[in-house]
Short mmCIF file of C-alpha atoms and ligand atoms in Angstrom, two decimals:
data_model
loop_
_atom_site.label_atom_id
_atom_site.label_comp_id
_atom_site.label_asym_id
_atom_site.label_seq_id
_atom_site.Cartn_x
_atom_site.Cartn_y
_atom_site.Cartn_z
CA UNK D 322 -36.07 13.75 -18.49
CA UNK D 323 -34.64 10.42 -19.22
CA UNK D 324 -34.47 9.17 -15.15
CA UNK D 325 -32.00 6.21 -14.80
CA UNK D 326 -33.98 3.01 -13.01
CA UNK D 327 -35.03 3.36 -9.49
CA UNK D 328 -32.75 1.56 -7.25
CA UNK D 329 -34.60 -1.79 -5.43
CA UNK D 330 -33.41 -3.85 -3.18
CA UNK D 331 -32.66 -6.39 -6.75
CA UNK D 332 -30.46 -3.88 -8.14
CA UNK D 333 -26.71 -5.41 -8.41
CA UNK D 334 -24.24 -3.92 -6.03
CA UNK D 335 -21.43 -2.44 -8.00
CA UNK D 336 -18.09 -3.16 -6.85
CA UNK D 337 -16.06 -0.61 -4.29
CA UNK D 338 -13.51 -1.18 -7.18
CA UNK D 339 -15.81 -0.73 -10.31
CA UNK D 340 -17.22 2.59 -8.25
CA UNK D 341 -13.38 4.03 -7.80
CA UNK D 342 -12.53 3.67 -11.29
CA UNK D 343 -16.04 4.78 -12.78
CA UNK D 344 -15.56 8.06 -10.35
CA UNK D 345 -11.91 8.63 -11.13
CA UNK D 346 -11.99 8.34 -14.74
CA UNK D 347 -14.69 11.61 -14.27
CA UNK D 348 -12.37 13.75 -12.88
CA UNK D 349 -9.47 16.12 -15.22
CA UNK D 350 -7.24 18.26 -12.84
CA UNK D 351 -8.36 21.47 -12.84
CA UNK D 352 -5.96 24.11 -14.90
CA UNK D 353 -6.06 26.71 -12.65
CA UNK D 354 -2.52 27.54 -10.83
CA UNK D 355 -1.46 30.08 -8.40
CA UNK D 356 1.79 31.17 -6.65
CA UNK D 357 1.48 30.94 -2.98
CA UNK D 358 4.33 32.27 -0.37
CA UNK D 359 6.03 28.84 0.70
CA UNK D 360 4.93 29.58 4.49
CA UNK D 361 1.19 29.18 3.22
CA UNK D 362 1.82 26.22 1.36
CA UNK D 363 1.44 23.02 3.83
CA UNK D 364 -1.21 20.81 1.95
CA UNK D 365 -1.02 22.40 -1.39
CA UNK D 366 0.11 20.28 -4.62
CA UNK D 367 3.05 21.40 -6.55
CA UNK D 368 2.62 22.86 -9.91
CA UNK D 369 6.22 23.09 -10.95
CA UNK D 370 9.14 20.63 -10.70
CA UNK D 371 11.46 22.11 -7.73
CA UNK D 372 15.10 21.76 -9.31
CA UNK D 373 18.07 22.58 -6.79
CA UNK D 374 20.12 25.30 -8.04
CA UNK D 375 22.27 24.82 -4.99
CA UNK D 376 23.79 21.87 -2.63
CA UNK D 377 22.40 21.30 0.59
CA UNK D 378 24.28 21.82 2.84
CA UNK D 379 27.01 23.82 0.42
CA UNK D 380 29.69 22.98 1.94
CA UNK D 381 31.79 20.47 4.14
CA UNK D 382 30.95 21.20 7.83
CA UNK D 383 30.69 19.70 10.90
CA UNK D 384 27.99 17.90 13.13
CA UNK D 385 29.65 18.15 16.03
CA UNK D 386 31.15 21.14 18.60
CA UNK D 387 34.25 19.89 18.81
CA UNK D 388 38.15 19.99 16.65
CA UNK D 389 38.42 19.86 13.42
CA UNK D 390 41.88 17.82 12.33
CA UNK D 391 43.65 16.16 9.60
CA UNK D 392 42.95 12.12 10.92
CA UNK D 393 46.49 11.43 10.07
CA UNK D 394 47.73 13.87 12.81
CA UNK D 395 46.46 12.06 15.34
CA UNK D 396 48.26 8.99 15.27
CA UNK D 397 47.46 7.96 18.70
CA UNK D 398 45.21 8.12 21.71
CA UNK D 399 46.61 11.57 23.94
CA UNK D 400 48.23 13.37 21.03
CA UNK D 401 48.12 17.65 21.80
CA UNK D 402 47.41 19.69 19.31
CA UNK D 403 47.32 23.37 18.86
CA UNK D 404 44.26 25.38 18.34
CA UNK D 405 45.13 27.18 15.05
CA UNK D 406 41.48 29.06 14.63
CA UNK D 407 38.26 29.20 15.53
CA UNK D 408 35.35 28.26 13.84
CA UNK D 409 31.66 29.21 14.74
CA UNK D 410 28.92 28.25 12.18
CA UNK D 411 27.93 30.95 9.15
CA UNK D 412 32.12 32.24 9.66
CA UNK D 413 34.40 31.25 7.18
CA UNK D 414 37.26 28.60 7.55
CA UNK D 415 41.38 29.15 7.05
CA UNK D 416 43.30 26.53 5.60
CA UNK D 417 44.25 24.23 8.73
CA UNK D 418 47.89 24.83 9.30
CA UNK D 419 49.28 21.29 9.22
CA UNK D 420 49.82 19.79 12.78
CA UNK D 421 47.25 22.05 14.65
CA UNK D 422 43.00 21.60 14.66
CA UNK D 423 40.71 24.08 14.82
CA UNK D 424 37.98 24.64 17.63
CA UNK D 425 34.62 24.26 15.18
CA UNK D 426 31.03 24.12 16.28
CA UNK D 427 27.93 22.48 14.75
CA UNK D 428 27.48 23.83 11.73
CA UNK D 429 30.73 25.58 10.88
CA UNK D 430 32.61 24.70 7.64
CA UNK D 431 35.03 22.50 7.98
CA UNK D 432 38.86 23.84 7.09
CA UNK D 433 40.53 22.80 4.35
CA UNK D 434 42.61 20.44 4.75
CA UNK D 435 40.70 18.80 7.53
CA UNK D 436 39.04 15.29 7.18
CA UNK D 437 37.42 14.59 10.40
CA UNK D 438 36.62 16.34 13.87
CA UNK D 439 36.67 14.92 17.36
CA UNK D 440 33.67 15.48 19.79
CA UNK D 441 34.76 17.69 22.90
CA UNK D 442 33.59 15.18 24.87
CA UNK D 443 36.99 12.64 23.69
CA UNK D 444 39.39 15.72 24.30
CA UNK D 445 40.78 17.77 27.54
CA UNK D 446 41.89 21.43 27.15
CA UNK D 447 45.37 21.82 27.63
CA UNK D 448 46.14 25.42 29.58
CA UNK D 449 49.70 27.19 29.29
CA UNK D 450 51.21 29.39 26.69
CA UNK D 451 50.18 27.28 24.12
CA UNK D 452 46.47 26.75 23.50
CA UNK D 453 46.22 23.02 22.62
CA UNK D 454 43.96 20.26 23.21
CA UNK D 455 44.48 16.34 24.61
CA UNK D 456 43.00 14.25 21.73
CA UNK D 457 41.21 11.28 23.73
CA UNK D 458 40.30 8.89 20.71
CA UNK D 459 41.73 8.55 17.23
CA UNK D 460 39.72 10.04 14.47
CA UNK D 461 38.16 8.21 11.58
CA UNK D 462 38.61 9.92 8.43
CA UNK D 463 34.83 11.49 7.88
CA UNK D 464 33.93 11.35 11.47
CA UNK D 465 31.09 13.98 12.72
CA UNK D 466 31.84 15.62 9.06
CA UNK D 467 28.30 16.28 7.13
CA UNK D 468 29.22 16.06 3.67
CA UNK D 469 28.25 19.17 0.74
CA UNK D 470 25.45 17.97 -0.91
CA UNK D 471 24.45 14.68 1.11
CA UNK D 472 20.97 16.53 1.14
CA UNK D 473 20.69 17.69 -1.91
CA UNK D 474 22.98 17.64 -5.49
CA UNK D 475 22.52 20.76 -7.09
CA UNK D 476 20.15 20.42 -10.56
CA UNK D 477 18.11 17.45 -8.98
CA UNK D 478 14.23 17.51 -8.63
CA UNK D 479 14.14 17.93 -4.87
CA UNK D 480 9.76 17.91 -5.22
CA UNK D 481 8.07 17.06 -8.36
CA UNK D 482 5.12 18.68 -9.81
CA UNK D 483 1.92 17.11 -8.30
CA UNK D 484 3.37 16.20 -4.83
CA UNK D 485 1.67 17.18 -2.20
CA UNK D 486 3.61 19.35 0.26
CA UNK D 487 3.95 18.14 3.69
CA UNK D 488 5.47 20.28 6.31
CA UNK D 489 9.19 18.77 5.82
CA UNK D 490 8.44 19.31 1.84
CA UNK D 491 8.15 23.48 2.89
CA UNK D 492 11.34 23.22 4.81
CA UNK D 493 13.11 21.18 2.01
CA UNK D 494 11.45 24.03 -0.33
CA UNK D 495 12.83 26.70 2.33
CA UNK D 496 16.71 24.95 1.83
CA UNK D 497 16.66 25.59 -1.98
CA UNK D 498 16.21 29.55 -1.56
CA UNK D 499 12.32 29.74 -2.48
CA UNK D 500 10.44 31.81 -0.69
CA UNK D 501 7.30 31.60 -2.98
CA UNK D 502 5.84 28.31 -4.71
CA UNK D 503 3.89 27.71 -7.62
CA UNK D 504 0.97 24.85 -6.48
CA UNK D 505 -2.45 24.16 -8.25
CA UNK D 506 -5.31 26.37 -7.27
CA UNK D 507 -8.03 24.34 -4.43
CA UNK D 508 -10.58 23.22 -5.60
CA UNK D 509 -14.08 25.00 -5.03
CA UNK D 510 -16.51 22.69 -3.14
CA UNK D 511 -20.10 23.78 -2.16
CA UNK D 512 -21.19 21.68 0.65
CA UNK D 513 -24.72 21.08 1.69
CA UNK D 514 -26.64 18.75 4.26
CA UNK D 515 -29.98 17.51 3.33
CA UNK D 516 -32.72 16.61 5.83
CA UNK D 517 -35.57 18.25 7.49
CA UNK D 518 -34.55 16.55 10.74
CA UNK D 519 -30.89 18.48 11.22
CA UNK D 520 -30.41 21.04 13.50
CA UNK D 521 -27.75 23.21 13.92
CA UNK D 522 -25.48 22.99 17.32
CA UNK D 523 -26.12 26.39 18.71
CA UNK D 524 -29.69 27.23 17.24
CA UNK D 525 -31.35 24.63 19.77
CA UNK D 526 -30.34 23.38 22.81
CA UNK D 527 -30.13 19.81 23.81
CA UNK D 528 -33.31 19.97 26.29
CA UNK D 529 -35.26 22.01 23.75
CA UNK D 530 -34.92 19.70 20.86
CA UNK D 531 -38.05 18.59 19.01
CA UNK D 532 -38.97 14.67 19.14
CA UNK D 533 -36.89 13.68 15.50
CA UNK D 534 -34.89 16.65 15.77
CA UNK D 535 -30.88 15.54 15.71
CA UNK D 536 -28.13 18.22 15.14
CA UNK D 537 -26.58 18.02 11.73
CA UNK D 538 -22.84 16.27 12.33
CA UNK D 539 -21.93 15.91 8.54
CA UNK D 540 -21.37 19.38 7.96
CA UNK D 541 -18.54 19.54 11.09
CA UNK D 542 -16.64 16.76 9.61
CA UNK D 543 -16.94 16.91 6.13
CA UNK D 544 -15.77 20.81 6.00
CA UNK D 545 -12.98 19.89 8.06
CA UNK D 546 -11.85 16.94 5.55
CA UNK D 547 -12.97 18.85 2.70
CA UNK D 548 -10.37 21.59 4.17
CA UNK D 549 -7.97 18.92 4.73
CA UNK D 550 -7.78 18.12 1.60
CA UNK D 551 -7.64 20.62 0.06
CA UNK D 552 -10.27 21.89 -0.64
CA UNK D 553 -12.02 25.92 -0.68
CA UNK D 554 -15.36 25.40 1.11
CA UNK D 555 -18.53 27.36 0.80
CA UNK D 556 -20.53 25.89 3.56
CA UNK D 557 -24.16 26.45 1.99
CA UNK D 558 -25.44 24.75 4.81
CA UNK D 559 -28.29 22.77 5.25
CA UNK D 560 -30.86 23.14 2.34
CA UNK D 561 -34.71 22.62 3.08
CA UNK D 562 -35.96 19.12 1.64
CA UNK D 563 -38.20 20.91 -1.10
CA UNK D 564 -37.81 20.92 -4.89
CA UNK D 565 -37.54 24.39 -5.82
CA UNK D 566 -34.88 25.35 -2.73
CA UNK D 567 -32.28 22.02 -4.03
CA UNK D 568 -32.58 23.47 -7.54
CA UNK D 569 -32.15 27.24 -6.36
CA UNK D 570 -28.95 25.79 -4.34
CA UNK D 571 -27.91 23.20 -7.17
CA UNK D 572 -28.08 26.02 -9.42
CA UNK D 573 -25.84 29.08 -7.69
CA UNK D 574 -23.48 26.32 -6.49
CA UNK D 575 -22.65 24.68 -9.96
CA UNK D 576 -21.68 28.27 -11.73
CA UNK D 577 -19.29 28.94 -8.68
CA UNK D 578 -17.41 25.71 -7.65
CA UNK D 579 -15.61 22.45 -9.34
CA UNK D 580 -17.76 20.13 -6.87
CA UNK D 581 -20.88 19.88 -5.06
CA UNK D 582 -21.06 17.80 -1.81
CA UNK D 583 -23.76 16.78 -0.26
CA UNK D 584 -24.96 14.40 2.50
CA UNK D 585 -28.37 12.70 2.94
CA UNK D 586 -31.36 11.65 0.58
CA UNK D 587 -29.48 9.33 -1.28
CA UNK D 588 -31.05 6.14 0.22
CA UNK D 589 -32.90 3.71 -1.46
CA UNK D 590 -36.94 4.47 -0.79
CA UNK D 591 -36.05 8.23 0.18
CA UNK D 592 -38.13 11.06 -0.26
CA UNK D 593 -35.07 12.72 -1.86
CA UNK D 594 -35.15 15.82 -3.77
CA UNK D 595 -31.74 15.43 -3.99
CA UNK D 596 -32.18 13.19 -7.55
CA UNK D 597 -34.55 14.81 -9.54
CA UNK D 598 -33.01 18.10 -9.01
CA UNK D 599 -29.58 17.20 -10.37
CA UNK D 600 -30.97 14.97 -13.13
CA UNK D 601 -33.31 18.43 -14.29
CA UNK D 602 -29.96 20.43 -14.38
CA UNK D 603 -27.74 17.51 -15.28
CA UNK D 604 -27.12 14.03 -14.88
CA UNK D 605 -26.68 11.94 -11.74
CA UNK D 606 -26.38 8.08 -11.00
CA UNK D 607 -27.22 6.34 -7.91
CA UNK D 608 -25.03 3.52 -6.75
CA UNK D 609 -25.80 0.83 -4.12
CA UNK D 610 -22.24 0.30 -3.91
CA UNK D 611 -20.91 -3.22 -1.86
CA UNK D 612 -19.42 -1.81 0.94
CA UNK D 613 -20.51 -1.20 4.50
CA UNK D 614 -20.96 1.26 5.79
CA UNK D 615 -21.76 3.30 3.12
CA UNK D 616 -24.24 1.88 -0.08
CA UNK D 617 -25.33 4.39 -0.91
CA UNK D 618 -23.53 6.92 -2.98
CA UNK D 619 -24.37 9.07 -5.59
CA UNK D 620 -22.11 10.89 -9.06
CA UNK D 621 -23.23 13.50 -10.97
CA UNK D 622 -22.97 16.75 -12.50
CA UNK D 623 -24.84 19.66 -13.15
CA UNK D 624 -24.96 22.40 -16.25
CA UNK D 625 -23.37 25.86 -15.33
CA UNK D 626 -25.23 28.83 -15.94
CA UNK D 627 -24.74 31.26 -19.27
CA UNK D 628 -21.64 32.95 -17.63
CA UNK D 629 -19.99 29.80 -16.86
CA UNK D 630 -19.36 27.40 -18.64
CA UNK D 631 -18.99 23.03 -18.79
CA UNK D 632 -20.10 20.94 -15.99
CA UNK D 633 -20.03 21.32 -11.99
CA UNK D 634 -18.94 17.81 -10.67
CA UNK D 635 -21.78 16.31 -7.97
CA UNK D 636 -21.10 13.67 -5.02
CA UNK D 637 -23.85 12.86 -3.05
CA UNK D 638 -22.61 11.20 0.33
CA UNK D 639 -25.02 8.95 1.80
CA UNK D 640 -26.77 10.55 5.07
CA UNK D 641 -25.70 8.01 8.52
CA UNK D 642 -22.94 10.03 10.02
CA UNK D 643 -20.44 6.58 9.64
CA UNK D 644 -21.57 5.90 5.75
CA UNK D 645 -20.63 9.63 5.12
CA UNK D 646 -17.47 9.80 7.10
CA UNK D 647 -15.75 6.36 5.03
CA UNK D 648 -17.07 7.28 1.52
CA UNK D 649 -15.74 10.40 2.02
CA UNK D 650 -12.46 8.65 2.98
CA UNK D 651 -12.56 5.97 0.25
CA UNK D 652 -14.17 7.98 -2.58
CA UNK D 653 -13.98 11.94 -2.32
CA UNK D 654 -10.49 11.90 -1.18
CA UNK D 655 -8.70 10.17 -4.07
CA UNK D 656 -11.35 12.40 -6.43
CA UNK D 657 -9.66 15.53 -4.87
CA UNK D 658 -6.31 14.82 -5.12
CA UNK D 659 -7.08 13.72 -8.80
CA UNK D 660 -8.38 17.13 -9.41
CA UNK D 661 -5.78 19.00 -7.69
CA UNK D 662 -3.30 16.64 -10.16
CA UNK D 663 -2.12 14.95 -8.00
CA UNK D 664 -0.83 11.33 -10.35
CA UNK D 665 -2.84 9.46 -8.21
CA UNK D 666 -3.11 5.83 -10.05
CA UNK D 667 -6.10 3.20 -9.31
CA UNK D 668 -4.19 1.39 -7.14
CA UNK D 669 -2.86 3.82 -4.80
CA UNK D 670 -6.68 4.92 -4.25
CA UNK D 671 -6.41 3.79 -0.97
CA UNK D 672 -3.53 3.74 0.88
CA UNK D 673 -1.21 0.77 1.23
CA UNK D 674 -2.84 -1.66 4.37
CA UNK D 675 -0.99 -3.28 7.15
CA UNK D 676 -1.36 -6.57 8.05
CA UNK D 677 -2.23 -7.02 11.71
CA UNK D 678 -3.85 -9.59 13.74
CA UNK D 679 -7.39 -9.30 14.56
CA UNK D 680 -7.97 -9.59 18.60
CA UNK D 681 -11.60 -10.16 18.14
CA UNK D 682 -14.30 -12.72 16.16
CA UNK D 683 -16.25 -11.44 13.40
CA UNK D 684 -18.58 -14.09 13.46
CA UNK D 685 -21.29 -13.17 10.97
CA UNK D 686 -20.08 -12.78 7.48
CA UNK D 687 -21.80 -9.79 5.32
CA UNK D 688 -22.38 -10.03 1.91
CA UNK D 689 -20.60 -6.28 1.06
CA UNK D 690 -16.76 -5.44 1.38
CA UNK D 691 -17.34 -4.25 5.09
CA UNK D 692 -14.39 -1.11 6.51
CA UNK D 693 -14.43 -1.98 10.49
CA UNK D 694 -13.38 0.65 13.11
CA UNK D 695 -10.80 -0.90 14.80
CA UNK D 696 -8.02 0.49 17.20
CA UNK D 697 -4.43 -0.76 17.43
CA UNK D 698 -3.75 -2.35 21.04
CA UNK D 699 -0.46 -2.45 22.84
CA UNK D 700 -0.49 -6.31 22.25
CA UNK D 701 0.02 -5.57 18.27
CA UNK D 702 -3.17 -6.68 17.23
CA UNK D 703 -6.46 -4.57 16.82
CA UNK D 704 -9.48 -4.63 18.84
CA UNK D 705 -13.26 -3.88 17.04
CA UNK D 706 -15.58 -0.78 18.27
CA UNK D 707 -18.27 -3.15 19.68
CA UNK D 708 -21.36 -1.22 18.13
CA UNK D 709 -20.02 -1.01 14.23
CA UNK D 710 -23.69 0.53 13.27
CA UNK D 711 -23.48 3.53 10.48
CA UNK D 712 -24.78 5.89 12.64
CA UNK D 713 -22.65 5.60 15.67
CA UNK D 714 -19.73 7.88 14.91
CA UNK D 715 -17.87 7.76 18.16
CA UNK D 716 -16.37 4.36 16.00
CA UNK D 717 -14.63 6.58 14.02
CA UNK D 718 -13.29 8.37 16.47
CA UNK D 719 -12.61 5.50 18.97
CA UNK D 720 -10.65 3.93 16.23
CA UNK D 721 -7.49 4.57 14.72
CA UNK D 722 -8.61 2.84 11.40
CA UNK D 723 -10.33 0.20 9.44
CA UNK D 724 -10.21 -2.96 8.51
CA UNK D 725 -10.75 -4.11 4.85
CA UNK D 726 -12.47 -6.83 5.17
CA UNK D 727 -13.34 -8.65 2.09
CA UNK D 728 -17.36 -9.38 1.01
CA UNK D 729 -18.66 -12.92 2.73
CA UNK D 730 -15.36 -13.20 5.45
CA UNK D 731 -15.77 -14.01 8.96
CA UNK D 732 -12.94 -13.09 10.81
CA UNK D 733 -11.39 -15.34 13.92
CA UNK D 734 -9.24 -13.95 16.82
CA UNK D 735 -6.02 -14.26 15.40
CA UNK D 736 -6.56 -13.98 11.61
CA UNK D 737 -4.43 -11.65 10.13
CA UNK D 738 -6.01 -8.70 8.39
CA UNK D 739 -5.73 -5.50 6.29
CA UNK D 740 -5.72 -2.40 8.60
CA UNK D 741 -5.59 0.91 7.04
CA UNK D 742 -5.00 3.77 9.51
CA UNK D 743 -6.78 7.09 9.49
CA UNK D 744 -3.73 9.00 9.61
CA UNK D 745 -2.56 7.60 6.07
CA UNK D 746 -6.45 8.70 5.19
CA UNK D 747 -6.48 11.68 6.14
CA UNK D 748 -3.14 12.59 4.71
P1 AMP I 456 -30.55 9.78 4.60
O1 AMP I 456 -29.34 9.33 3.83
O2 AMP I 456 -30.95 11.17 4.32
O3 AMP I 456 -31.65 8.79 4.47
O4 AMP I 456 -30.11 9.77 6.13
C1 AMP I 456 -29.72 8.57 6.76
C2 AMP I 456 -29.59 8.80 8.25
O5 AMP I 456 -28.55 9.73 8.48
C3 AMP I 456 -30.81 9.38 8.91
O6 AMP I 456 -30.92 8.79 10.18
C4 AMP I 456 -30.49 10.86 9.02
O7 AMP I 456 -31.18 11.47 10.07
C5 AMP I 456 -29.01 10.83 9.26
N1 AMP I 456 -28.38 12.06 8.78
C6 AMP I 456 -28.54 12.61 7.55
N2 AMP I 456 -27.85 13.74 7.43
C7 AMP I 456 -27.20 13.92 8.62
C8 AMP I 456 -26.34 14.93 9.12
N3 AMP I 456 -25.97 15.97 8.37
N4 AMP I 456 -25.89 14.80 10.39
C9 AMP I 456 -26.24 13.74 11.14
N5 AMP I 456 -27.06 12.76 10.71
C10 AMP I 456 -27.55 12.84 9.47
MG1 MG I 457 -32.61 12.49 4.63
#
């Protein structure tokens, strides 16, 4: 086995950059596409171009509960007209006899021959033998009148194929009359945790826990992102650190998923079983990537079986809760959407930043592209989690984002810098 060089302290850091487009330029969508009920489809990426056969809304009608009239009748504030019909939404609409209006609700069509309505609120009901209404204000032509087809134009691509569908994308879906959608199938992740030290919440508790003993914290958030976005999790759990039990686990996992995640034993100086099990069943390179948190980070992929065939994709996440939690952000979520199809260029790897001012002093500059949990204050600038060390995750969820801060910066109170929230992450 032809082992790439041990990483040492001497070996270059490779660019956050060079790492995205090394990783990206690995992954092929996957092929695979299913038809899921629209309901079930929140997160899913489209596999088909959704082309309106019908306007939205399909015909004239109004916003308003009000009267529907011809603009030119009223010619002046405290003009009566008749009530000719009435018009509750999903009933049809008469021609407006000429003169008259016609009670309408929100909704309702609007009668032909009508051009604009008048809220109830500008008119006073007129009692007698006739039933007519005091027009308060003069109509615009237009006014509280939702046009046919300001939503949609019938024969437009309303969602295009590899957009992700957001909850207003399944009721835009829901306006065009489909029921069922055609998206990509989710990709199949096996997720393990590495390290003899991990405990599982539950098994032990708190005042029972062995000197070195911590409970494992990866596997709760990185399922849930993994799920997020996405993905179809087997949860494999956390694997022992021995030889023959990563290869046994390499091994199942690779014939039965697009991706193996892991987190742990990808540190420099580790005793890692991680590495020489995926190089024996495949390949794997370790990158000290410039970017803190988060240096370490590992691609790969290993051989399926006989029954499968072609190559299982590996990402090994590096093992401080923090480190795992942003390289997961920065790095595994653009890789998913890339496999799920989404057109996801280089550039839009990371979502667009804001520029904010910082509220705090970064006084000593680090050599590596450095992602700070920050929080938005009501003053419009950000404030920094005091303790920004890789393994103290309530940062991440103190903070309502990072800031990019570029390799060898200090930062003064004031300075205005990239902030990228967690929600556009996480998205
Ligand atoms: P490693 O990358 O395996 O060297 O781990 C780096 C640090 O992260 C060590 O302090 C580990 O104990 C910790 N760590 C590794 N895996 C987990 C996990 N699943 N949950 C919480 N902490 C972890
Ligand atoms: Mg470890």
């Amino acid at each position: 086995m032809n082992a790439p060089p041990r990483p040492t302290a001497r070996t270059p850091l490779l660019s956050l950059d060079a790492a995205m487009a090394d990783l990206l330029s690995r992954v092929q969508a996957l092929t695979a596409e299913e038809t899921v009920a629209t309901f079930d489809a929140d997160g899913r990426v489209l596999a088909e171009d959704l082309v309106s056969a019908l306007q939205v809304p399909p015909n004239d009608n109004s916003s308003m509960d009000g009267y529907a009239v011809r603009a030119a009748d009223v010619t002046g504030p405290g003009v009566v007209l008749r009530v000719s019909q009435r018009i509750a939404a999903g009933h049809e609409a008469q021609a407006l006899e000429p003169g008259t209006c016609a009670r309408i609700f929100t909704g309702a069509p609007m009668p032909e021959g009508a051009d604009a309505v008048v809220m109830q609120e500008d008119t006073i009901e007129v009692g007698g033998n006739i039933h007519g209404v005091h027009i308060q204000a003069v109509p615009e032509v237009g006014q509280w009148v939702r046009r046919a087809g300001e939503d949609v134009t019938r024969g437009t691509v309303v969602l295009a194929r590899g957009q992700r569908l957001s909850p207003a994308g399944l009721g835009l879906a829901a306006s065009l009359g489909r029921a069922h959608l055609s998206v990509k199938a989710r990709p199949r992740v096996a997720l393990f945790s590495t390290g003899d030290e991990l405990v599982m919440p539950g098994e032990v508790p708190p005042e029972a826990m062995k000197p070195g003993a911590i409970y494992n914290s990866n596997r709760f958030f990185l399922r849930a992102l993994l799920h997020r976005m996405g993905g179809e999790v087997s949860d494999l759990g956390i694997v022992p650190d021995r030889r023959e039990a990563t290869i046994a686990a390499l091994k199942t996992a690779a014939d039965h998923h697009d991706l193996i995640l892991t987190s742990g034993g990808v540190s420099v100086g580790e005793e890692d079983h991680i590495k020489p099990s995926v190089q024996q069943l495949g390949s794997l390179d370790l990158w000290q990537i410039g970017m803190k948190p988060g240096k370490p980070f590992a691609y790969g992929s290993v051989r399926r079986g006989a029954d499968a065939s072609g190559l299982c994709h590996f990402i090994g996440l590096p093992g401080n809760p923090v480190s795992s939690f942003v390289t997961f952000l920065l790095l595994v979520r653009p890789f998913l959407l890339r496999l799920q199809g989404v057109p996801l260029e280089l550039s839009q790897a990371l979502p667009a930043a804001t520029r904010l001012p910082a509220h705090f002093n970064l006084v000593r500059a680090d050599k590596r592209r450095e992602f700070l949990r920050v929080r938005r204050n009501a003053a419009g600038g950000l404030d920094l989690f005091p303790n920004q060390s890789s393994g103290v995750l309530t940062s991440a969820v103190w903070g309502d984002g990072l800031v990019d801060n570029p390799a060898g910066t200090t930062i003064a109170h004031g300075d205005l810098v990239s902030w990228i929230s967690f929600a556009d992450l996480l998205a």
